[in-house]
């Protein structure tokens, strides 16, 4: 039996908020990372053809996008396992998709906009 | 024909007048006198236009629902939810986001621009002290002197609590934070007197913590700084 198939109904409720918890984590880490990076001058260090700060922010963003991708696959597996209420698992999957789109959207400006002055 | 209730028209006129009164006057962001303020005003108009487009579409759909009851029944709820909840805002908000990012990039005080004038500002309860490093030791209080047509980088800090430096007709606002220096670039494209305020509540006399910006032609500006320097000594 897979881990997703063993998930119990109360735990399935956590999946409803999990996507946007990851989104908010991405937002806080990007916001905080930008401020700390500018304060320490990480934008003036060049790494792989770009600034270390931009690279770090892109990494934070990609880690969160990957986490949401995994969460989406997990939510779908829980829904297909059929042991939790269909409404909860369908809503959880839909909310995770929306959180994934929002996280991708939030990070699209990272490669293009000015980081520090 | 049904008549409106007595007093309805005066109330509408008074409400419209009160709202529109904010569009003019010495602190109007919609009456820009420099490039930075013009960029912000342009963004405001873009957002206003986007808001009108959204409101018009929503009101048209609402009127359609009232005038032709059941007309939208053939369309599935999923289409209404996705169309009205995702597609419609995305189509309107995406250009506004791009316009906002573009405006934000234009407003940044990038170094290396020729002809920049520097002014150091210290906010304190309840006044603004201006120092002109290019013309040491010129200082002024509650009146900022700038040259017309040149970018002015205002380096802002605070001696006590958090304040905010704002000249609505010349640029956006910037916080004055104790122990930290923030920079806002402003410019005036015509001579004149422009009003500024503290835009962050800073105590009992916050509302009276105003100042003025006097934009002078090049010669008059140099002359003004020389006189300020003599007064300072």
CSV table of C-alpha atoms in Angstrom, one decimal:
chain,number,residue,atom,x,y,z
A,1,UNK,CA,0.0,0.0,0.0
A,2,UNK,CA,1.4,3.4,-0.9
A,3,UNK,CA,1.8,6.2,1.6
A,4,UNK,CA,-0.9,8.2,-0.2
A,5,UNK,CA,-3.4,5.4,0.1
A,6,UNK,CA,-2.9,5.2,3.9
A,7,UNK,CA,-3.7,8.8,4.5
A,8,UNK,CA,-6.6,9.2,7.0
A,9,UNK,CA,-9.5,11.7,6.4
A,10,UNK,CA,-8.5,14.2,9.1
A,11,UNK,CA,-5.0,14.5,7.6
A,12,UNK,CA,-6.5,15.0,4.2
A,13,UNK,CA,-7.8,18.3,5.6
A,14,UNK,CA,-4.3,19.6,5.9
A,15,UNK,CA,-3.9,19.2,2.1
A,16,UNK,CA,-6.5,22.0,1.7
A,17,UNK,CA,-4.1,24.5,3.1
A,18,UNK,CA,-0.7,22.9,2.2
A,19,UNK,CA,-0.5,24.5,-1.3
A,20,UNK,CA,-0.9,28.1,0.0
A,21,UNK,CA,1.4,27.4,3.0
A,22,UNK,CA,4.1,26.6,0.4
A,23,UNK,CA,3.2,29.7,-1.6
A,24,UNK,CA,3.4,31.9,1.5
A,25,UNK,CA,6.7,30.4,2.4
A,26,UNK,CA,8.0,31.3,-1.1
A,27,UNK,CA,6.7,34.8,-0.7
A,28,UNK,CA,8.4,35.3,2.7
A,29,UNK,CA,11.7,33.7,1.6
A,30,UNK,CA,11.8,35.8,-1.6
A,31,UNK,CA,10.9,39.0,0.2
A,32,UNK,CA,13.3,38.4,3.1
A,33,UNK,CA,16.1,37.1,0.9
A,34,UNK,CA,15.9,40.2,-1.3
A,35,UNK,CA,16.2,42.5,1.7
A,36,UNK,CA,19.0,40.6,3.4
A,37,UNK,CA,20.9,40.1,0.1
A,38,UNK,CA,20.8,43.8,-0.8
A,39,UNK,CA,21.9,44.7,2.7
A,40,UNK,CA,24.9,42.4,2.5
A,41,UNK,CA,25.7,43.3,-1.1
A,42,UNK,CA,25.2,39.8,-2.6
A,43,UNK,CA,24.0,41.5,-5.8
A,44,UNK,CA,27.6,42.6,-6.5
A,45,UNK,CA,29.0,39.1,-6.5
A,46,UNK,CA,28.9,37.4,-9.9
A,47,UNK,CA,28.1,33.7,-10.1
A,48,UNK,CA,27.3,31.8,-13.3
A,49,UNK,CA,26.9,35.0,-15.4
A,50,UNK,CA,24.5,36.6,-13.0
A,51,UNK,CA,24.5,38.1,-9.5
A,52,UNK,CA,24.7,35.7,-6.6
A,53,UNK,CA,21.5,37.3,-5.1
A,54,UNK,CA,19.5,36.7,-8.3
A,55,UNK,CA,20.7,33.1,-8.4
A,56,UNK,CA,19.8,32.6,-4.8
A,57,UNK,CA,16.3,34.0,-5.3
A,58,UNK,CA,15.8,31.8,-8.4
A,59,UNK,CA,16.9,28.8,-6.3
A,60,UNK,CA,14.4,29.6,-3.6
A,61,UNK,CA,11.7,30.0,-6.2
A,62,UNK,CA,12.5,26.7,-8.0
A,63,UNK,CA,12.6,24.8,-4.7
A,64,UNK,CA,9.1,26.0,-3.9
A,65,UNK,CA,7.8,25.3,-7.4
A,66,UNK,CA,9.3,21.8,-7.1
A,67,UNK,CA,7.7,21.3,-3.7
A,68,UNK,CA,4.3,22.3,-5.1
A,69,UNK,CA,4.8,19.9,-8.0
A,70,UNK,CA,5.4,17.1,-5.6
A,71,UNK,CA,2.4,18.2,-3.5
A,72,UNK,CA,0.2,18.2,-6.5
A,73,UNK,CA,1.2,14.7,-7.4
A,74,UNK,CA,0.6,13.6,-3.8
A,75,UNK,CA,-2.9,15.3,-3.7
A,76,UNK,CA,-3.9,13.5,-6.9
A,77,UNK,CA,-2.7,10.2,-5.4
A,78,UNK,CA,-4.7,10.7,-2.3
A,79,UNK,CA,-7.8,11.5,-4.3
A,80,UNK,CA,-7.3,8.4,-6.5
A,81,UNK,CA,-6.9,6.3,-3.4
A,82,UNK,CA,-10.5,7.1,-2.5
A,83,UNK,CA,-10.3,6.8,1.3
A,84,UNK,CA,-11.0,10.5,1.9
A,85,UNK,CA,-14.1,12.5,1.1
A,86,UNK,CA,-14.1,13.3,-2.7
A,87,UNK,CA,-15.0,16.9,-2.1
A,88,UNK,CA,-12.0,17.5,0.2
A,89,UNK,CA,-9.5,15.8,-2.1
A,90,UNK,CA,-10.8,17.5,-5.2
A,91,UNK,CA,-10.7,20.9,-3.5
A,92,UNK,CA,-7.2,20.2,-2.2
A,93,UNK,CA,-6.0,19.3,-5.7
A,94,UNK,CA,-7.6,22.4,-7.2
A,95,UNK,CA,-6.1,24.6,-4.5
A,96,UNK,CA,-2.7,23.2,-5.0
A,97,UNK,CA,-2.9,23.9,-8.7
A,98,UNK,CA,-3.9,27.5,-8.0
A,99,UNK,CA,-1.0,27.8,-5.4
A,100,UNK,CA,1.4,26.4,-8.0
A,101,UNK,CA,0.2,29.0,-10.6
A,102,UNK,CA,0.5,31.8,-8.0
A,103,UNK,CA,4.0,30.8,-7.1
A,104,UNK,CA,5.2,30.6,-10.7
A,105,UNK,CA,3.5,34.0,-11.3
A,106,UNK,CA,5.2,35.6,-8.2
A,107,UNK,CA,8.6,34.5,-9.3
A,108,UNK,CA,8.4,35.4,-13.0
A,109,UNK,CA,9.8,38.9,-12.3
A,110,UNK,CA,12.9,37.6,-10.6
A,111,UNK,CA,15.0,37.3,-13.8
A,112,UNK,CA,13.9,40.7,-15.2
A,113,UNK,CA,13.6,43.3,-12.5
A,114,UNK,CA,16.2,45.3,-10.7
A,115,UNK,CA,17.2,43.8,-7.3
A,116,UNK,CA,19.1,46.5,-5.5
A,117,UNK,CA,20.3,50.1,-6.1
B,1,UNK,CA,-42.3,59.6,-14.9
B,2,UNK,CA,-41.1,58.7,-11.4
B,3,UNK,CA,-39.2,61.5,-9.7
B,4,UNK,CA,-36.1,60.9,-7.5
B,5,UNK,CA,-36.6,61.4,-3.8
B,6,UNK,CA,-36.1,65.0,-2.6
B,7,UNK,CA,-32.5,65.8,-1.8
B,8,UNK,CA,-31.2,62.9,-3.9
B,9,UNK,CA,-29.6,65.2,-6.5
B,10,UNK,CA,-27.8,67.5,-4.0
B,11,UNK,CA,-26.4,64.5,-2.2
B,12,UNK,CA,-25.0,63.0,-5.5
B,13,UNK,CA,-23.5,66.4,-6.5
B,14,UNK,CA,-22.0,66.9,-3.0
B,15,UNK,CA,-20.5,63.4,-3.0
B,16,UNK,CA,-19.1,63.8,-6.6
B,17,UNK,CA,-17.7,67.2,-5.7
B,18,UNK,CA,-16.0,65.8,-2.5
B,19,UNK,CA,-14.4,63.0,-4.5
B,20,UNK,CA,-13.3,65.2,-7.4
B,21,UNK,CA,-11.9,67.8,-5.1
B,22,UNK,CA,-8.9,65.5,-4.4
B,23,UNK,CA,-8.0,65.6,-8.1
B,24,UNK,CA,-6.6,69.2,-7.9
B,25,UNK,CA,-4.7,71.3,-5.4
B,26,UNK,CA,-1.2,71.5,-4.0
B,27,UNK,CA,-1.0,67.9,-3.0
B,28,UNK,CA,-2.6,66.3,-6.1
B,29,UNK,CA,-0.9,63.2,-7.5
B,30,UNK,CA,-3.0,63.8,-10.6
B,31,UNK,CA,-1.4,67.1,-11.3
B,32,UNK,CA,2.2,66.0,-11.8
B,33,UNK,CA,5.0,68.6,-12.2
B,34,UNK,CA,7.9,66.3,-12.9
B,35,UNK,CA,8.8,63.0,-14.7
B,36,UNK,CA,8.6,60.7,-11.6
B,37,UNK,CA,5.2,62.0,-10.6
B,38,UNK,CA,4.0,61.8,-14.2
B,39,UNK,CA,5.0,58.1,-14.3
B,40,UNK,CA,3.0,57.5,-11.1
B,41,UNK,CA,0.0,59.5,-12.4
B,42,UNK,CA,0.2,57.5,-15.7
B,43,UNK,CA,0.0,54.2,-13.7
B,44,UNK,CA,-2.9,55.6,-11.7
B,45,UNK,CA,-4.8,56.4,-14.9
B,46,UNK,CA,-3.9,52.9,-16.3
B,47,UNK,CA,-5.3,51.3,-13.1
B,48,UNK,CA,-8.4,53.5,-13.3
B,49,UNK,CA,-8.9,52.5,-16.9
B,50,UNK,CA,-8.6,48.8,-16.0
B,51,UNK,CA,-11.0,49.2,-13.2
B,52,UNK,CA,-13.5,50.9,-15.5
B,53,UNK,CA,-13.2,48.1,-18.0
B,54,UNK,CA,-13.8,45.4,-15.3
B,55,UNK,CA,-16.7,47.3,-13.7
B,56,UNK,CA,-18.3,47.9,-17.1
B,57,UNK,CA,-18.2,44.2,-18.0
B,58,UNK,CA,-19.5,43.1,-14.6
B,59,UNK,CA,-22.3,45.6,-14.6
B,60,UNK,CA,-23.2,44.6,-18.2
B,61,UNK,CA,-23.4,41.0,-17.2
B,62,UNK,CA,-25.5,41.9,-14.1
B,63,UNK,CA,-27.9,44.0,-16.2
B,64,UNK,CA,-28.1,41.1,-18.7
B,65,UNK,CA,-29.0,38.7,-15.8
B,66,UNK,CA,-31.8,41.1,-14.6
B,67,UNK,CA,-33.2,42.0,-18.1
B,68,UNK,CA,-33.0,38.5,-19.6
B,69,UNK,CA,-33.6,36.1,-16.7
B,70,UNK,CA,-32.3,32.6,-17.4
B,71,UNK,CA,-30.4,33.7,-20.5
B,72,UNK,CA,-27.1,32.5,-19.2
B,73,UNK,CA,-28.5,29.1,-18.1
B,74,UNK,CA,-27.2,27.3,-21.2
B,75,UNK,CA,-23.6,28.1,-20.2
B,76,UNK,CA,-22.2,25.8,-17.6
B,77,UNK,CA,-21.3,27.1,-14.1
B,78,UNK,CA,-17.8,26.0,-14.6
B,79,UNK,CA,-17.4,28.4,-17.6
B,80,UNK,CA,-18.8,31.3,-15.5
B,81,UNK,CA,-16.5,30.5,-12.6
B,82,UNK,CA,-13.4,30.1,-14.7
B,83,UNK,CA,-14.3,33.0,-17.1
B,84,UNK,CA,-15.3,35.5,-14.4
B,85,UNK,CA,-13.0,34.3,-11.7
B,86,UNK,CA,-9.8,33.6,-13.6
B,87,UNK,CA,-9.8,34.7,-17.2
B,88,UNK,CA,-11.4,38.1,-16.9
B,89,UNK,CA,-9.2,39.3,-14.0
B,90,UNK,CA,-6.1,37.8,-15.6
B,91,UNK,CA,-6.7,39.6,-18.9
B,92,UNK,CA,-7.1,42.9,-17.1
B,93,UNK,CA,-4.6,42.5,-14.3
B,94,UNK,CA,-1.7,41.2,-16.4
B,95,UNK,CA,-1.2,44.4,-18.4
B,96,UNK,CA,-1.6,46.4,-15.2
B,97,UNK,CA,1.1,44.2,-13.5
B,98,UNK,CA,3.4,44.8,-16.4
B,99,UNK,CA,2.7,48.5,-16.3
B,100,UNK,CA,3.4,48.6,-12.6
B,101,UNK,CA,6.7,46.8,-13.0
B,102,UNK,CA,7.7,49.1,-15.8
B,103,UNK,CA,6.8,52.2,-13.8
B,104,UNK,CA,8.7,50.8,-10.8
B,105,UNK,CA,11.8,50.4,-12.8
B,106,UNK,CA,11.6,54.0,-14.1
B,107,UNK,CA,11.3,55.4,-10.6
B,108,UNK,CA,14.5,53.8,-9.3
B,109,UNK,CA,17.2,56.2,-8.3
B,110,UNK,CA,19.9,54.6,-10.4
B,111,UNK,CA,23.4,56.0,-10.0
B,112,UNK,CA,25.4,57.3,-13.0
B,113,UNK,CA,22.8,59.6,-14.4
B,114,UNK,CA,24.6,62.9,-15.3
B,115,UNK,CA,23.6,66.1,-13.5
B,116,UNK,CA,22.3,64.6,-10.3
B,117,UNK,CA,21.9,67.0,-7.4
B,118,UNK,CA,22.1,65.5,-3.9
B,119,UNK,CA,20.2,66.7,-0.9
B,120,UNK,CA,20.4,65.1,2.6
B,121,UNK,CA,17.2,65.3,4.6
B,122,UNK,CA,16.7,64.6,8.3
B,123,UNK,CA,13.2,64.3,9.6
B,124,UNK,CA,12.5,65.0,13.2
B,125,UNK,CA,9.4,65.8,15.3
B,126,UNK,CA,8.1,68.1,13.7
B,127,UNK,CA,10.4,69.6,11.1
B,128,UNK,CA,12.5,68.8,8.0
B,129,UNK,CA,16.2,69.8,7.9
B,130,UNK,CA,17.7,69.9,4.4
B,131,UNK,CA,21.5,69.9,3.8
B,132,UNK,CA,23.0,70.6,0.4
B,133,UNK,CA,26.4,68.7,0.3
B,134,UNK,CA,27.2,70.2,-3.2
B,135,UNK,CA,27.1,73.7,-1.6
B,136,UNK,CA,28.4,73.1,1.9
B,137,UNK,CA,27.5,74.4,4.4
B,138,UNK,CA,24.1,75.4,3.0
B,139,UNK,CA,21.2,74.2,5.1
B,140,UNK,CA,17.5,75.0,5.3
B,141,UNK,CA,14.5,74.0,7.4
B,142,UNK,CA,11.1,73.1,6.1
B,143,UNK,CA,11.9,74.6,2.6
B,144,UNK,CA,13.7,72.5,0.1
B,145,UNK,CA,15.4,74.3,-2.9
B,146,UNK,CA,15.9,72.4,-6.1
B,147,UNK,CA,17.0,73.3,-9.7
B,148,UNK,CA,14.4,72.9,-12.5
B,149,UNK,CA,15.0,70.1,-14.9
B,150,UNK,CA,17.7,68.2,-13.0
B,151,UNK,CA,17.2,64.9,-11.1
B,152,UNK,CA,17.5,65.4,-7.4
B,153,UNK,CA,18.4,62.5,-5.2
B,154,UNK,CA,16.9,63.1,-1.8
B,155,UNK,CA,18.7,61.0,0.9
B,156,UNK,CA,16.3,60.7,3.7
B,157,UNK,CA,16.8,59.6,7.3
B,158,UNK,CA,15.2,60.4,10.7
B,159,UNK,CA,16.4,61.6,14.0
B,160,UNK,CA,13.6,60.1,16.1
B,161,UNK,CA,10.6,58.1,14.8
B,162,UNK,CA,9.7,56.8,11.4
B,163,UNK,CA,8.4,59.6,9.1
B,164,UNK,CA,7.8,59.6,5.4
B,165,UNK,CA,8.9,62.2,2.8
B,166,UNK,CA,6.3,62.9,0.2
B,167,UNK,CA,6.0,65.7,-2.5
B,168,UNK,CA,3.0,64.3,-4.4
B,169,UNK,CA,3.4,66.6,-7.5
B,170,UNK,CA,7.1,65.7,-7.9
B,171,UNK,CA,7.6,62.0,-6.9
B,172,UNK,CA,6.5,59.0,-4.8
B,173,UNK,CA,6.9,58.8,-1.0
B,174,UNK,CA,9.9,57.3,0.8
B,175,UNK,CA,10.1,56.4,4.5
B,176,UNK,CA,12.5,58.3,6.8
B,177,UNK,CA,13.9,55.6,9.1
B,178,UNK,CA,16.1,56.2,12.1
B,179,UNK,CA,19.6,54.8,11.5
B,180,UNK,CA,19.0,54.1,7.9
B,181,UNK,CA,19.2,56.2,4.7
B,182,UNK,CA,16.6,55.8,1.9
B,183,UNK,CA,16.7,57.6,-1.4
B,184,UNK,CA,14.0,59.0,-3.6
B,185,UNK,CA,14.7,60.7,-6.9
B,186,UNK,CA,12.5,63.7,-7.8
B,187,UNK,CA,12.6,66.4,-10.5
B,188,UNK,CA,10.5,69.4,-11.3
B,189,UNK,CA,10.0,70.3,-15.0
B,190,UNK,CA,8.9,73.9,-14.2
B,191,UNK,CA,9.8,76.6,-11.6
B,192,UNK,CA,7.3,76.9,-8.7
B,193,UNK,CA,6.4,76.1,-5.2
B,194,UNK,CA,5.3,72.5,-4.4
B,195,UNK,CA,4.0,71.2,-1.1
B,196,UNK,CA,5.2,68.2,0.8
B,197,UNK,CA,3.9,66.3,3.8
B,198,UNK,CA,4.9,63.7,6.3
B,199,UNK,CA,3.1,60.6,5.0
B,200,UNK,CA,3.6,58.3,8.0
B,201,UNK,CA,1.9,59.0,11.3
B,202,UNK,CA,4.6,60.2,13.6
B,203,UNK,CA,2.9,61.6,16.7
B,204,UNK,CA,0.5,64.4,17.8
B,205,UNK,CA,1.7,67.1,15.4
B,206,UNK,CA,2.0,64.7,12.4
B,207,UNK,CA,-0.6,66.6,10.4
B,208,UNK,CA,1.3,69.9,10.7
B,209,UNK,CA,4.6,68.5,9.6
B,210,UNK,CA,4.5,69.9,6.1
B,211,UNK,CA,7.2,71.6,4.0
B,212,UNK,CA,7.6,73.2,0.7
B,213,UNK,CA,9.8,72.6,-2.3
B,214,UNK,CA,10.9,75.6,-4.3
B,215,UNK,CA,12.1,74.8,-7.8
B,216,UNK,CA,14.3,77.5,-9.3
B,217,UNK,CA,15.8,78.1,-12.7
B,218,UNK,CA,19.6,77.2,-12.8
B,219,UNK,CA,21.0,80.7,-12.0
B,220,UNK,CA,18.4,81.5,-9.3
B,221,UNK,CA,19.1,78.1,-7.7
B,222,UNK,CA,22.9,78.8,-7.5
B,223,UNK,CA,22.2,82.2,-6.1
B,224,UNK,CA,19.7,80.8,-3.5
B,225,UNK,CA,22.3,78.2,-2.3
B,226,UNK,CA,24.9,80.9,-2.0
B,227,UNK,CA,22.6,83.0,0.2
B,228,UNK,CA,21.7,79.9,2.2
B,229,UNK,CA,25.4,79.3,2.7
B,230,UNK,CA,26.0,82.8,4.0
B,231,UNK,CA,23.1,82.6,6.4
B,232,UNK,CA,24.4,79.2,7.7
B,233,UNK,CA,27.8,80.7,8.4
